[in-house]
mmCIF file of C-alpha atoms in Angstrom:
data_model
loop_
_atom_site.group_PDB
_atom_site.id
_atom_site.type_symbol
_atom_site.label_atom_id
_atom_site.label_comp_id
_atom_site.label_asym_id
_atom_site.label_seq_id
_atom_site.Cartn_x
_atom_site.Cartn_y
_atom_site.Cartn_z
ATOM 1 C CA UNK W 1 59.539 -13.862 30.408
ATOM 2 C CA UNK W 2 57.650 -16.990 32.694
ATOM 3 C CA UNK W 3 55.160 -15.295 35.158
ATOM 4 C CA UNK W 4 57.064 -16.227 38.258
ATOM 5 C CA UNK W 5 60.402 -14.458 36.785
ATOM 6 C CA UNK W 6 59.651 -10.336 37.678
ATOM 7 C CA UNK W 7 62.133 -7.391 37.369
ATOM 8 C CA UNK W 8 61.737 -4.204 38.642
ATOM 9 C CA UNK W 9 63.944 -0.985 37.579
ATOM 10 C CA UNK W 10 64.870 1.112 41.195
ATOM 11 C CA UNK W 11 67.076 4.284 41.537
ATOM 12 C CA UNK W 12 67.513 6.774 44.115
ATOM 13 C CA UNK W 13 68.142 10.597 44.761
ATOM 14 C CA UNK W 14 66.499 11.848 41.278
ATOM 15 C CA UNK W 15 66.512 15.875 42.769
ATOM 16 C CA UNK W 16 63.750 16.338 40.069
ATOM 17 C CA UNK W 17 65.870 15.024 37.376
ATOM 18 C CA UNK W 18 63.054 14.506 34.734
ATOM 19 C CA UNK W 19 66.160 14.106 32.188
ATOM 20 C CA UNK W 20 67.196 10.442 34.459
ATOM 21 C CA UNK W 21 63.755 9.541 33.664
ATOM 22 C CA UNK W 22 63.540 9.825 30.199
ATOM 23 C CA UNK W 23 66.701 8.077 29.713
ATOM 24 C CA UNK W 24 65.937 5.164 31.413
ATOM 25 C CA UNK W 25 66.172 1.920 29.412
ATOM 26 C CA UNK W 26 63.160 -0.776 29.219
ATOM 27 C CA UNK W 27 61.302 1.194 31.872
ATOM 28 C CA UNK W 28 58.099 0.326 29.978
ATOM 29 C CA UNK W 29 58.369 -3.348 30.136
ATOM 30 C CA UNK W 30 59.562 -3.405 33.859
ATOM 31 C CA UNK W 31 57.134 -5.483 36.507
ATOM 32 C CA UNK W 32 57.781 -2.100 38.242
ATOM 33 C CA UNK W 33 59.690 1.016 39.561
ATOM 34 C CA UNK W 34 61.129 1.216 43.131
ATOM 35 C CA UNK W 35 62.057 4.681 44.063
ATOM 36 C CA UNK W 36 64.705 5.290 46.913
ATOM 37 C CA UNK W 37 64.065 8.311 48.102
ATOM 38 C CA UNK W 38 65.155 12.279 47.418
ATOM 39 C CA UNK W 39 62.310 12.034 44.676
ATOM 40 C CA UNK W 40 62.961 16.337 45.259
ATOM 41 C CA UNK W 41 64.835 19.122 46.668
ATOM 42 C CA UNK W 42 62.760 20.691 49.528
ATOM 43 C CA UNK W 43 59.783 19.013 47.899
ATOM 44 C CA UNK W 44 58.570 22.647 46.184
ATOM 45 C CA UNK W 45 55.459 23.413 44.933
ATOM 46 C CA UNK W 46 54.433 21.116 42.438
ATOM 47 C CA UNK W 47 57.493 19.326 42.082
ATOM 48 C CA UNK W 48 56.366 15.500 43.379
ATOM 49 C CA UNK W 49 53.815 15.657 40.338
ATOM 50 C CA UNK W 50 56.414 16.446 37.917
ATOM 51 C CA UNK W 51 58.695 13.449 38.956
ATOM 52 C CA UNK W 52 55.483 11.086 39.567
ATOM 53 C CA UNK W 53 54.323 12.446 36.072
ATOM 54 C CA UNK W 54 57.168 11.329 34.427
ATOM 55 C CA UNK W 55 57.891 7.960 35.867
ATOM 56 C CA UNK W 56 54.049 6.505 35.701
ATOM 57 C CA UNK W 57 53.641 7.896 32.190
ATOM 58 C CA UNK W 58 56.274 5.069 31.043
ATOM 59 C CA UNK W 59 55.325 2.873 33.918
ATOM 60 C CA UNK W 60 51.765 2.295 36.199
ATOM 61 C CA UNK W 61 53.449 0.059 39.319
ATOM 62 C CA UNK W 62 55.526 2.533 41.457
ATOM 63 C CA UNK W 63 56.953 2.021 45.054
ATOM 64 C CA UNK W 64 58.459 5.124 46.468
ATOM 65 C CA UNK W 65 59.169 6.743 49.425
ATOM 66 C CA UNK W 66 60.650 10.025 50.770
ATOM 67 C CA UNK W 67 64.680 10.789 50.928
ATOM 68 C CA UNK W 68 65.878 13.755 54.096
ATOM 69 C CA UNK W 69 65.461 16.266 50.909
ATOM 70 C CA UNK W 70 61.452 15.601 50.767
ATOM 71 C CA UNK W 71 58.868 17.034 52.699
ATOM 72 C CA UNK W 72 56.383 15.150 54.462
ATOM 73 C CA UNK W 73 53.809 15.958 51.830
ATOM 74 C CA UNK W 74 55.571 13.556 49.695
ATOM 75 C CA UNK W 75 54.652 10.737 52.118
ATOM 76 C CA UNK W 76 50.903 11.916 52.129
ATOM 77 C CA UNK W 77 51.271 12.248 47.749
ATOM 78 C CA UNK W 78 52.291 9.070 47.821
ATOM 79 C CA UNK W 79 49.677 7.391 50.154
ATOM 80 C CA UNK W 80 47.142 8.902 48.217
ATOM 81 C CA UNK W 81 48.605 7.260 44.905
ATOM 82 C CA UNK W 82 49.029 3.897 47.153
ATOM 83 C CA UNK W 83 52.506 3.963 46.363
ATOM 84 C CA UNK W 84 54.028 4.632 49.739
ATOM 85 C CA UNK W 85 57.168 2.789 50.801
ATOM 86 C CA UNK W 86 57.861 4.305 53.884
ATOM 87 C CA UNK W 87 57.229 2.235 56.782
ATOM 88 C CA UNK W 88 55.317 -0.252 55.015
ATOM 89 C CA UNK W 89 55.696 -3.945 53.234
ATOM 90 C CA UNK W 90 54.557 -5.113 50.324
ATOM 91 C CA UNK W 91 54.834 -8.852 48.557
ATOM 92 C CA UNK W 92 57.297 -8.992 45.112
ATOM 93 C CA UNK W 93 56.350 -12.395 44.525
ATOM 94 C CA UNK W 94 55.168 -15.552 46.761
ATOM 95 C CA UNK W 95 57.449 -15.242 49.691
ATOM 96 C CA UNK W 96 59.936 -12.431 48.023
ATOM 97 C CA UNK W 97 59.057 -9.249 50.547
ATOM 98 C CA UNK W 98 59.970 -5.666 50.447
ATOM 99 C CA UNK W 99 60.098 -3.201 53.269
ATOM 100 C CA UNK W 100 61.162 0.582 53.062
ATOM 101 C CA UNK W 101 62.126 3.449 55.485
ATOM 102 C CA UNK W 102 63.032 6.317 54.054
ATOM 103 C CA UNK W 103 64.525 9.779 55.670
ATOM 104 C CA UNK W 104 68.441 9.698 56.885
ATOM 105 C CA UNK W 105 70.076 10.177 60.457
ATOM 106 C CA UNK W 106 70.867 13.970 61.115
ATOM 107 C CA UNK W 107 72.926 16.039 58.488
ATOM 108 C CA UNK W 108 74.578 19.146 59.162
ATOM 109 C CA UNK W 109 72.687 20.703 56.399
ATOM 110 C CA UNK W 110 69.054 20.507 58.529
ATOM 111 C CA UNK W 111 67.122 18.798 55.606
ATOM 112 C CA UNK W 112 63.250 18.873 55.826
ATOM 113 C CA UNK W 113 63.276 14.587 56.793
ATOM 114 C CA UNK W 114 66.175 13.775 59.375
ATOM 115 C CA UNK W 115 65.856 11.508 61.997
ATOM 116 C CA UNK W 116 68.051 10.225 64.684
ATOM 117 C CA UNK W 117 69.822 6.827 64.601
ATOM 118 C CA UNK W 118 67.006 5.904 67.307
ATOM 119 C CA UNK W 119 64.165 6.951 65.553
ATOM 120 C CA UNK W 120 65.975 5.456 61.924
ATOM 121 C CA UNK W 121 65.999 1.406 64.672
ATOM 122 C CA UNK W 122 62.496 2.292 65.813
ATOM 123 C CA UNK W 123 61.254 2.846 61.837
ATOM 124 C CA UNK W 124 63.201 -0.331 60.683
ATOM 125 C CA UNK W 125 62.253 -2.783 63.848
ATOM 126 C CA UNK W 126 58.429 -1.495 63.030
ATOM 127 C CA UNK W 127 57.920 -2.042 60.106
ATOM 128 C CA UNK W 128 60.186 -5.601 59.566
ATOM 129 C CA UNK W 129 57.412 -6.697 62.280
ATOM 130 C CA UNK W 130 54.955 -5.838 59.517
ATOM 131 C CA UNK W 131 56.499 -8.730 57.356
ATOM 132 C CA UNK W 132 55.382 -11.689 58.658
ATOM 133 C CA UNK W 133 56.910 -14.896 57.208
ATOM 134 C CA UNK W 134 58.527 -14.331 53.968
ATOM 135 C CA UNK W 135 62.051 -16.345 52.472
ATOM 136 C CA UNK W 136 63.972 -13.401 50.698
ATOM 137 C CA UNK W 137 63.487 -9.874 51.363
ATOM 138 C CA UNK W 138 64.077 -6.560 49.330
ATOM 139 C CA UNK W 139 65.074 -3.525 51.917
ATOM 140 C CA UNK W 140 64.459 -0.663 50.739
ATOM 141 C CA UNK W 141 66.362 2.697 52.847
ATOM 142 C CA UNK W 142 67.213 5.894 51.814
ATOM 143 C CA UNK W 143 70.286 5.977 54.104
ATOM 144 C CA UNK W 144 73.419 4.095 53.690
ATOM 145 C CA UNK W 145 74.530 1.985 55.947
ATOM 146 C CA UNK W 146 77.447 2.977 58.291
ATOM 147 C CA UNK W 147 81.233 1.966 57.593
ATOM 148 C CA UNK W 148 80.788 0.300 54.185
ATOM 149 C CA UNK W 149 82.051 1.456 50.882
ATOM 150 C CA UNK W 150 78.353 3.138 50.061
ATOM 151 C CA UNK W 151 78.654 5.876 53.081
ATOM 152 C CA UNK W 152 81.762 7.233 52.320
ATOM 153 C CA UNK W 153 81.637 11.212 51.441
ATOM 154 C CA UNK W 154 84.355 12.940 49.477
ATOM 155 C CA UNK W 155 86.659 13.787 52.714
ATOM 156 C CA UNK W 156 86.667 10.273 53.427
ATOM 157 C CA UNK W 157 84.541 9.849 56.656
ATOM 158 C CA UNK W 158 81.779 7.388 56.914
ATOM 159 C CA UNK W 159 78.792 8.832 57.404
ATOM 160 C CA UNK W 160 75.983 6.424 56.931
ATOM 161 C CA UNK W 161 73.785 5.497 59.544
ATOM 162 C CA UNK W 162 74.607 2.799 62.149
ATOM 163 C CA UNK W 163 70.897 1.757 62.995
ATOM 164 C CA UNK W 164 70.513 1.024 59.280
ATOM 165 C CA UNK W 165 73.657 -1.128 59.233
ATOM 166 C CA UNK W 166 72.916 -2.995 62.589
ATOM 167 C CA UNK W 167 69.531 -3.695 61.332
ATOM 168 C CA UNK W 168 70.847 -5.532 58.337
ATOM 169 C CA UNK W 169 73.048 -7.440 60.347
ATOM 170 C CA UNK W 170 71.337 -8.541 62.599
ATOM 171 C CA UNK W 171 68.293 -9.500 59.898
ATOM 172 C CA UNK W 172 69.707 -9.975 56.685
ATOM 173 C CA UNK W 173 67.872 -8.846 53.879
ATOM 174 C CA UNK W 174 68.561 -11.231 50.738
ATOM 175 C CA UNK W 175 69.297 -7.498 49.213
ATOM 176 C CA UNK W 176 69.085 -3.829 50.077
ATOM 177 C CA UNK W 177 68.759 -0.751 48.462
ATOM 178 C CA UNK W 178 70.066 2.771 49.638
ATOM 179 C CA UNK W 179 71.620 5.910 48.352
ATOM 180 C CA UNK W 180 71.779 9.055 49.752
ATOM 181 C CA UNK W 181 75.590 9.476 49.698
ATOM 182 C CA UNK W 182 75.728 10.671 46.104
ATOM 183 C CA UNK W 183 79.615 10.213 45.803
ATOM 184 C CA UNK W 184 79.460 6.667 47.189
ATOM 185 C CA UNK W 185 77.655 4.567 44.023
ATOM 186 C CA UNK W 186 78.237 0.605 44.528
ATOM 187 C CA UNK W 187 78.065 -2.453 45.830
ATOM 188 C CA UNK W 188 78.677 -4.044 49.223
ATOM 189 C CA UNK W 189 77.775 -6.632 51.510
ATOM 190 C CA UNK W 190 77.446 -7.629 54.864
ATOM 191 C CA UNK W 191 76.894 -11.012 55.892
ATOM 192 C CA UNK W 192 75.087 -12.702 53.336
ATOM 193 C CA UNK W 193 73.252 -9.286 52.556
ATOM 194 C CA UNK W 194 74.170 -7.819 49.208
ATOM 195 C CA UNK W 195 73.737 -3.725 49.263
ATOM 196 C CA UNK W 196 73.429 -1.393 46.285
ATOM 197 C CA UNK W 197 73.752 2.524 46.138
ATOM 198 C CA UNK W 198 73.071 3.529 42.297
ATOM 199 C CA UNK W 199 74.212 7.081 43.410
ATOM 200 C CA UNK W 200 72.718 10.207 42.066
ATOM 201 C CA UNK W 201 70.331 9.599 39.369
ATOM 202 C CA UNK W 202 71.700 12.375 37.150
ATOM 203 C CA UNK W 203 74.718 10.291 36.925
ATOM 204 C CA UNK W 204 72.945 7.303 35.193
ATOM 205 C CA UNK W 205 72.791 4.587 38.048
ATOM 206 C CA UNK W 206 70.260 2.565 38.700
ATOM 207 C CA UNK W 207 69.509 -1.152 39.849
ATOM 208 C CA UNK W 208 67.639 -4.057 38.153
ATOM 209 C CA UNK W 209 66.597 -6.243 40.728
ATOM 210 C CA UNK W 210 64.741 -9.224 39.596
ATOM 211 C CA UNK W 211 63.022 -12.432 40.494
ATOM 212 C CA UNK W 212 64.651 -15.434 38.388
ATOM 213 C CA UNK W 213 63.265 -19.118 38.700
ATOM 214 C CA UNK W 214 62.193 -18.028 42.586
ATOM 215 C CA UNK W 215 65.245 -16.367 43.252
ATOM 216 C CA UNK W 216 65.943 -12.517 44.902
ATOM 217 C CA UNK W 217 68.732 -10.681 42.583
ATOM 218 C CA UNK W 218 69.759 -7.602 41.810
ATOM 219 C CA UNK W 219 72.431 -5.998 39.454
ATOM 220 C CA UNK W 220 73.648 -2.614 39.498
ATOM 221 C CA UNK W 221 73.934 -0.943 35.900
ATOM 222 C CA UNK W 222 74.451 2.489 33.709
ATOM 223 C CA UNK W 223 72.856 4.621 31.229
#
């Protein structure tokens, strides 16, 4: 692969599924693993290590950030490991940006990371204003955005967050990645933005997203 062509492997709600991780294909030879968010469930003792454990023993370069199912200590594990994606930016490639917020909007379950929808615009506005200039950019949210085919629970109500899909409207991320709404695994777009939820990792989705000839892609796939 030419140096300026990159791919990175990135999934979403892994609930401590070790058993996602070691089924992954060609994690080794990734540029890199992007993380979604819900790396755990209520973020028990010990339980970040376990799922850090398994990912960096196949591959070094993580991004990650916390899902409304982790604690905060997740954010602080990952600072230490300077892997954070929550709030923050980092550069893919000469002017290919990422930016993550993790958490959701409030659940009626009263998970250990909700936010409101005001709190989910503040986090979003914040940290694009991080980015500088950049061409194409990589969001990275836990949430789904509101009224697409990636928020929809098994009743049939939408249920993603609004801030989340305003903010990608009105900015338009080259491509985004979310999850959260386990049921809800696909693609979408809005506006020129294309969106991928790989779903619950246990079920085998994830996303390649690479960098081909100076271009943003991505491609959702399946164990």
């Amino acid at each position: 692969m030419p140096e300026s062509n990159k791919k990175w492997i990135a999934f979403g709600d892994v609930h401590q599924s070790l058993r996602f991780i070691d089924l992954l294909p060609d994690l080794e030879e990734a540029d890199g693993v992007i993380i979604t968010g819900d790396l755990t469930n209520h973020s028990p003792e010990g339980a970040i290590e376990k799922v850090w454990d398994s990912v960096y023993r196949r591959n070094q370069n993580i991004l990650a950030q916390l899902g409304n199912m982790d604690r905060s200590n997740v954010t602080e594990f990952l600072k230490e490991k300077g892997a954070n994606l929550h709030c923050e930016v980092r550069e893919l490639a000469d002017g290919i940006k990422t930016m993550g917020v993790g958490c959701s909007i409030n659940t009626p379950f009263r998970t250990p990371s909700e936010i409101s929808e005001d709190e989910m615009a503040q986090y979003l506005e914040e940290t694009h204003h991080q980015l500088g200039d950049y061409d194409q950019l990589l969001l990275v949210v836990h949430d789904a955005p509101f009224n697409t085919k990636l928020d929809v629970i098994a009743n049939g109500m939408h249920v993603g967050s609004k801030a989340v899909r305003c903010f990608i409207e009105k900015h338009q991320p080259d491509i985004v990645l979310c999850g959260h709404i386990h049921e809800s695994s696909g693609v979408d777009s809005l506006g020129k933005s294309r969106i991928f939820n790989p779903g619950m990792a246990s079920g085998g989705g994830y996303v390649l997203v690479s960098i081909e000839n100076g271009k943003l892609d991505a491609t959702l796939k399946q164990i």
